[in-house]
């Protein structure tokens, strides 16, 4: 018979004077943030309250990212800082989970060098949190679970959302692409899609509770549907979500260019709720590097996709991810990336210097490109993008954008994102946060636009 560890932990916590507080801190991608909301939900169902302040927490979970080395260094820095806190509060439970924790070397390193950590569990063990916590609480020993499991989509686990008006909804987990630089397929496992009815039910519930923006999440959302009994692809899923009643908008992240079909853009163009923006990771503009990266498209194919998308949706906003300094990249390769940037006119780029990840194919390549060159090219890339945005953002001047406000910027300014996913600043009251308004653009920068609320 299955032991109900959630109940057992709840029972232990209920004997405390006050309910313990938990703090889950997620690093990295939106999908991690989404997983973190599930971990918080599970801790709440075990009787915890929630705090953002680690110094007040009784259970701290660091939900980690392994995609680049500096992400890992940051995590180790933060784990180190928790040592003092644990000395002051010895009853505190500290857990490290997520992508880094899926790698066995992390558990070993933490067990050896960070003895104030109580548990380490990988992405395959999220549902095991109640058992692991129970073991820590009853035996006060270090526990680790980095086993790879036949992984299913987590369904039915509670979630506590960090925001009421915008939410991430996972449509699929894992990745089968094995881009040669990327650790994700090794730490998040094989691709698996959620059943459409579960996704739709989750979206309906969020919308009924007042959520105004749904971000569909997956490492390669275009692969959605493979392996499901029902024959369904990502564009069809989008169609179904678009037809849900309610005043909300839809985004998704990320589609892989190799699987970006015309049908995807046709559905976007026909839809009322899907934002006129797409994040289409380029990584490199050099065919040679793209081949080495195992991206399975060429620069020409990428540009064909962009042309079709813009033909269907003139003014479509496009953002991307770019890696600078893949092993043995030359300046000529790099300039091909700049060429594509200039041709596409991205509204924003997320750029990274290549970081070797042990276990990936690219990490085995002897890299002759000097680090100083990579840094110089990286700076050049940022400068080129600033120029592009400077010019390209001017197209919004005088236009009316629909903006969902999400934060206070500074002084009297609040900030939000338009349907094109452009940061939009207005003078306005913080009480507008969480609401959608029409804004007329009166000024443009290379990272945002400013305007006035109309109507
Ligand atoms: N599944 C998503 C990306 C996940 S990782 C996609 O394919 O678009 C997010 C971004 O991190 C990638 O797009 C890539 O640009 C960057 N990245 C991944 N591995 C990296 C590495 N080893 N070094 C530098 N950047 C990397
Ligand atoms: Fe990594 Fe490529 Fe999968 Fe994206 S598609 S997660 S970059 S392997």
Coordinates of N, CA, C and O in Angstrom, one line a residue, residues 162-260:
X162 N 2.4 32.3 -8.4 CA 3.0 33.4 -7.8 C 2.4 34.7 -8.4 O 2.6 35.8 -7.8
X163 N 1.5 34.6 -9.4 CA 0.9 35.8 -10.0 C -0.5 35.4 -10.4 O -0.8 34.4 -10.9
X164 N -1.5 36.3 -10.1 CA -2.9 36.0 -10.4 C -3.3 36.3 -11.8 O -4.3 35.8 -12.3
X165 N -2.6 37.3 -12.5 CA -3.1 37.7 -13.8 C -2.3 37.2 -14.9 O -2.6 37.4 -16.1
X166 N -1.1 36.5 -14.7 CA -0.5 35.8 -15.8 C 0.1 34.5 -15.3 O 0.6 34.5 -14.2
X167 N 0.1 33.5 -16.1 CA 0.4 32.2 -15.7 C 1.1 31.4 -16.8 O 0.7 31.5 -17.9
X168 N 2.0 30.5 -16.4 CA 2.6 29.6 -17.3 C 1.8 28.3 -17.2 O 1.4 27.9 -16.2
X169 N 1.6 27.7 -18.4 CA 0.9 26.4 -18.4 C 1.8 25.4 -19.3 O 2.0 25.7 -20.5
X170 N 2.3 24.4 -18.6 CA 3.2 23.5 -19.4 C 2.3 22.7 -20.3 O 1.3 22.2 -20.0
X171 N 2.8 22.6 -21.6 CA 2.1 21.7 -22.5 C 2.9 20.4 -22.8 O 2.3 19.4 -23.1
X172 N 4.2 20.5 -22.6 CA 5.0 19.3 -22.7 C 6.2 19.5 -21.9 O 6.6 20.6 -21.5
X173 N 6.9 18.3 -21.6 CA 8.1 18.3 -20.8 C 9.2 17.6 -21.6 O 8.9 16.8 -22.4
X174 N 10.4 18.0 -21.2 CA 11.6 17.3 -21.8 C 11.9 17.7 -23.2 O 11.3 18.6 -23.7
X175 N 12.9 17.1 -23.8 CA 13.4 17.5 -25.1 C 14.1 16.3 -25.8 O 14.9 15.6 -25.1
X176 N 13.8 16.1 -27.0 CA 14.5 15.0 -27.8 C 15.5 15.5 -28.8 O 16.0 14.8 -29.6
X177 N 15.8 16.9 -28.8 CA 16.5 17.4 -29.9 C 18.0 17.3 -29.8 O 18.7 17.2 -30.8
X178 N 18.5 17.2 -28.6 CA 20.0 17.0 -28.4 C 20.8 18.0 -29.3 O 21.7 17.6 -30.1
X179 N 20.5 19.3 -29.2 CA 21.4 20.3 -29.7 C 22.7 20.0 -29.1 O 22.8 19.8 -27.8
X180 N 23.8 20.1 -29.8 CA 25.1 19.5 -29.3 C 25.6 20.3 -28.1 O 26.4 19.8 -27.3
X181 N 25.2 21.5 -27.9 CA 25.7 22.3 -26.7 C 24.9 22.2 -25.5 O 25.2 22.7 -24.4
X182 N 23.7 21.5 -25.6 CA 22.7 21.7 -24.6 C 22.5 20.5 -23.6 O 22.4 19.4 -24.0
X183 N 22.4 20.9 -22.3 CA 22.3 19.9 -21.3 C 20.8 19.5 -21.0 O 20.6 18.4 -20.4
X184 N 19.9 20.3 -21.5 CA 18.5 20.1 -21.2 C 18.0 18.6 -21.4 O 17.4 18.1 -20.5
X185 N 18.2 18.0 -22.6 CA 17.7 16.7 -22.8 C 18.2 15.7 -21.7 O 17.5 14.7 -21.4
X186 N 19.4 15.9 -21.2 CA 20.0 15.0 -20.2 C 19.4 15.2 -18.8 O 19.3 14.2 -18.1
X187 N 19.0 16.4 -18.5 CA 18.5 16.6 -17.2 C 16.9 16.7 -17.1 O 16.4 16.6 -16.0
X188 N 16.3 16.9 -18.2 CA 14.8 17.0 -18.1 C 14.2 15.8 -18.8 O 12.9 15.7 -18.8
X189 N 15.0 14.9 -19.4 CA 14.4 13.7 -19.9 C 13.8 13.8 -21.3 O 13.8 14.9 -21.9
X190 N 13.2 12.7 -21.7 CA 12.6 12.7 -23.1 C 11.3 13.5 -23.1 O 10.6 13.6 -22.1
X191 N 11.0 13.9 -24.4 CA 9.7 14.6 -24.6 C 8.5 13.8 -24.2 O 8.4 12.7 -24.6
X192 N 7.6 14.5 -23.5 CA 6.3 13.9 -23.3 C 5.3 15.0 -23.2 O 5.5 16.1 -22.7
X193 N 4.1 14.8 -23.8 CA 3.1 15.9 -23.9 C 1.9 15.6 -23.0 O 1.6 14.4 -22.7
X194 N 1.4 16.7 -22.4 CA 0.2 16.5 -21.6 C -1.0 16.3 -22.5 O -1.1 16.8 -23.6
X195 N -2.0 15.6 -21.9 CA -3.2 15.4 -22.7 C -3.9 16.8 -22.9 O -4.0 17.6 -22.0
X196 N -4.5 17.0 -24.1 CA -5.1 18.3 -24.4 C -6.2 18.7 -23.3 O -6.3 19.8 -22.9
X197 N -7.0 17.7 -22.9 CA -8.1 18.0 -22.0 C -7.5 18.5 -20.7 O -8.1 19.4 -20.1
X198 N -6.4 18.0 -20.2 CA -5.8 18.5 -19.0 C -5.3 20.0 -19.1 O -5.4 20.8 -18.2
X199 N -4.7 20.3 -20.3 CA -4.2 21.6 -20.5 C -5.4 22.6 -20.6 O -5.4 23.7 -19.9
X200 N -6.4 22.2 -21.3 CA -7.6 23.1 -21.5 C -8.3 23.3 -20.2 O -8.7 24.5 -19.9
X201 N -8.4 22.3 -19.4 CA -9.0 22.5 -18.1 C -8.2 23.5 -17.2 O -8.8 24.3 -16.6
X202 N -6.9 23.3 -17.3 CA -6.1 24.2 -16.5 C -6.2 25.7 -17.0 O -6.4 26.6 -16.2
X203 N -6.2 25.9 -18.3 CA -6.4 27.2 -18.8 C -7.8 27.8 -18.4 O -7.8 28.9 -18.0
X204 N -8.8 27.0 -18.6 CA -10.2 27.5 -18.2 C -10.2 27.9 -16.8 O -10.8 29.0 -16.4
X205 N -9.6 27.1 -15.9 CA -9.7 27.5 -14.5 C -8.9 28.8 -14.2 O -9.4 29.6 -13.5
X206 N -7.7 28.9 -14.9 CA -7.0 30.2 -14.7 C -7.8 31.4 -15.2 O -7.9 32.4 -14.5
X207 N -8.4 31.2 -16.4 CA -9.1 32.3 -17.0 C -10.4 32.6 -16.1 O -10.7 33.8 -15.8
X208 N -11.0 31.6 -15.6 CA -12.2 31.9 -14.7 C -11.8 32.6 -13.4 O -12.6 33.3 -12.8
X209 N -10.5 32.4 -13.0 CA -10.0 33.1 -11.8 C -9.4 34.4 -12.1 O -8.7 35.0 -11.3
X210 N -9.6 34.9 -13.4 CA -9.2 36.3 -13.7 C -7.8 36.4 -14.3 O -7.3 37.5 -14.5
X211 N -7.2 35.3 -14.7 CA -5.9 35.4 -15.4 C -6.0 36.0 -16.8 O -6.9 35.6 -17.5
X212 N -5.1 36.9 -17.1 CA -5.3 37.6 -18.4 C -4.2 37.2 -19.4 O -4.3 37.6 -20.6
X213 N -3.2 36.5 -19.0 CA -2.2 36.0 -20.0 C -1.8 34.6 -19.7 O -1.4 34.3 -18.5
X214 N -1.9 33.8 -20.7 CA -1.5 32.4 -20.5 C -0.3 32.1 -21.4 O -0.3 32.4 -22.6
X215 N 0.8 31.7 -20.8 CA 2.0 31.4 -21.5 C 2.2 29.9 -21.6 O 2.4 29.2 -20.6
X216 N 2.0 29.3 -22.8 CA 2.2 27.9 -23.0 C 3.7 27.5 -23.0 O 4.4 28.1 -23.7
X217 N 4.0 26.5 -22.2 CA 5.5 26.3 -22.0 C 5.9 24.9 -22.5 O 5.1 23.9 -22.3
X218 N 7.1 24.8 -23.1 CA 7.7 23.5 -23.4 C 9.0 23.8 -24.0 O 9.3 24.9 -24.5
X219 N 10.0 22.8 -24.0 CA 11.3 23.1 -24.5 C 11.2 23.2 -26.1 O 12.1 23.8 -26.7
X220 N 10.2 22.5 -26.6 CA 10.0 22.6 -28.1 C 8.5 22.4 -28.3 O 8.1 21.3 -28.6
X221 N 7.8 23.5 -28.1 CA 6.3 23.4 -28.1 C 5.8 22.8 -29.5 O 4.8 22.2 -29.5
X222 N 6.6 23.0 -30.5 CA 6.1 22.5 -31.9 C 6.1 21.0 -31.9 O 5.5 20.4 -32.8
X223 N 6.8 20.3 -31.0 CA 6.7 18.8 -31.0 C 5.5 18.3 -30.3 O 5.3 17.1 -30.1
X224 N 4.7 19.3 -29.8 CA 3.5 18.9 -28.9 C 2.7 17.8 -29.6 O 2.4 17.9 -30.8
X225 N 2.3 16.8 -28.9 CA 1.3 15.8 -29.4 C 1.9 14.5 -29.7 O 1.2 13.5 -29.7
X226 N 3.2 14.5 -29.9 CA 3.8 13.2 -30.3 C 3.7 12.2 -29.1 O 3.9 12.6 -28.0
X227 N 3.2 11.0 -29.4 CA 3.1 10.0 -28.4 C 1.8 10.0 -27.7 O 1.5 9.1 -26.9
X228 N 0.9 10.9 -28.0 CA -0.4 10.9 -27.3 C -1.3 10.0 -28.1 O -1.2 9.8 -29.3
X229 N -2.3 9.4 -27.5 CA -3.3 8.5 -28.2 C -4.1 9.4 -29.2 O -4.3 8.9 -30.3
X230 N -4.5 10.6 -28.8 CA -5.3 11.4 -29.7 C -4.3 12.0 -30.7 O -3.2 12.5 -30.3
X231 N -4.7 12.1 -32.0 CA -3.9 12.7 -33.0 C -4.0 14.3 -32.9 O -5.1 14.8 -33.2
X232 N -3.0 14.9 -32.4 CA -3.2 16.4 -32.2 C -1.8 17.0 -32.3 O -0.8 16.4 -31.9
X233 N -1.6 18.2 -32.9 CA -0.4 18.9 -33.0 C -0.5 20.2 -32.3 O -1.5 20.6 -31.8
X234 N 0.6 21.0 -32.3 CA 0.6 22.2 -31.5 C -0.4 23.2 -32.1 O -1.1 23.9 -31.3
X235 N -0.4 23.4 -33.5 CA -1.4 24.4 -34.0 C -2.8 24.0 -33.6 O -3.6 24.9 -33.2
X236 N -3.1 22.8 -33.6 CA -4.5 22.4 -33.2 C -4.7 22.7 -31.7 O -5.8 23.1 -31.3
X237 N -3.7 22.4 -30.9 CA -3.9 22.8 -29.5 C -4.1 24.3 -29.3 O -5.0 24.7 -28.6
X238 N -3.4 25.1 -30.1 CA -3.5 26.5 -30.0 C -5.0 26.9 -30.4 O -5.6 27.8 -29.8
X239 N -5.5 26.3 -31.5 CA -6.8 26.6 -31.9 C -7.8 26.3 -30.8 O -8.7 27.1 -30.6
X240 N -7.7 25.2 -30.1 CA -8.6 24.9 -29.1 C -8.5 25.9 -27.9 O -9.5 26.2 -27.3
X241 N -7.3 26.3 -27.6 CA -7.2 27.2 -26.4 C -7.7 28.6 -26.8 O -8.3 29.3 -26.1
X242 N -7.5 28.9 -28.1 CA -8.0 30.2 -28.6 C -9.5 30.3 -28.5 O -10.0 31.4 -28.4
X243 N -10.1 29.1 -28.6 CA -11.6 29.2 -28.6 C -12.2 29.1 -27.2 O -13.4 29.2 -27.1
X244 N -11.4 29.1 -26.2 CA -11.9 29.2 -24.8 C -12.5 30.6 -24.6 O -11.8 31.6 -24.9
X245 N -13.7 30.6 -24.0 CA -14.3 32.0 -23.7 C -13.5 32.7 -22.7 O -12.9 32.1 -21.8
X246 N -13.5 34.0 -22.8 CA -12.8 34.8 -21.8 C -11.9 35.9 -22.4 O -11.5 35.8 -23.6
X247 N -11.6 36.9 -21.5 CA -10.8 38.0 -22.0 C -9.3 37.7 -21.6 O -8.9 38.1 -20.5
X248 N -8.6 37.0 -22.4 CA -7.2 36.7 -22.1 C -6.4 36.6 -23.3 O -6.9 36.5 -24.4
X249 N -5.0 36.7 -23.2 CA -4.2 36.5 -24.4 C -3.2 35.3 -24.2 O -3.0 34.9 -23.1
X250 N -2.8 34.8 -25.3 CA -2.0 33.6 -25.3 C -0.6 33.9 -25.9 O -0.4 34.5 -26.9
X251 N 0.4 33.3 -25.2 CA 1.8 33.3 -25.7 C 2.3 31.9 -25.6 O 1.8 31.1 -24.9
X252 N 3.4 31.6 -26.3 CA 4.0 30.3 -26.1 C 5.5 30.4 -26.3 O 6.0 31.3 -26.9
X253 N 6.2 29.4 -25.7 CA 7.7 29.4 -25.7 C 8.2 28.1 -25.4 O 7.8 27.4 -24.4
X254 N 9.2 27.6 -26.1 CA 9.7 28.1 -27.4 C 9.4 27.2 -28.5 O 9.4 26.0 -28.3
X255 N 9.1 27.7 -29.7 CA 9.0 26.8 -30.8 C 10.4 26.6 -31.4 O 11.2 27.5 -31.4
X256 N 10.7 25.4 -31.9 CA 12.0 25.2 -32.6 C 11.8 25.5 -34.1 O 10.9 25.0 -34.7
X257 N 12.7 26.3 -34.7 CA 12.5 26.6 -36.1 C 12.4 25.4 -37.0 O 11.6 25.4 -38.0
X258 N 13.1 24.3 -36.7 CA 13.0 23.1 -37.6 C 11.6 22.6 -37.6 O 11.2 21.9 -38.6
X259 N 10.7 22.8 -36.6 CA 9.4 22.3 -36.6 C 8.3 23.4 -36.7 O 7.2 23.2 -36.5
X260 N 8.8 24.6 -37.1 CA 7.8 25.7 -37.2 C 7.1 25.6 -38.6 O 7.7 25.9 -39.6

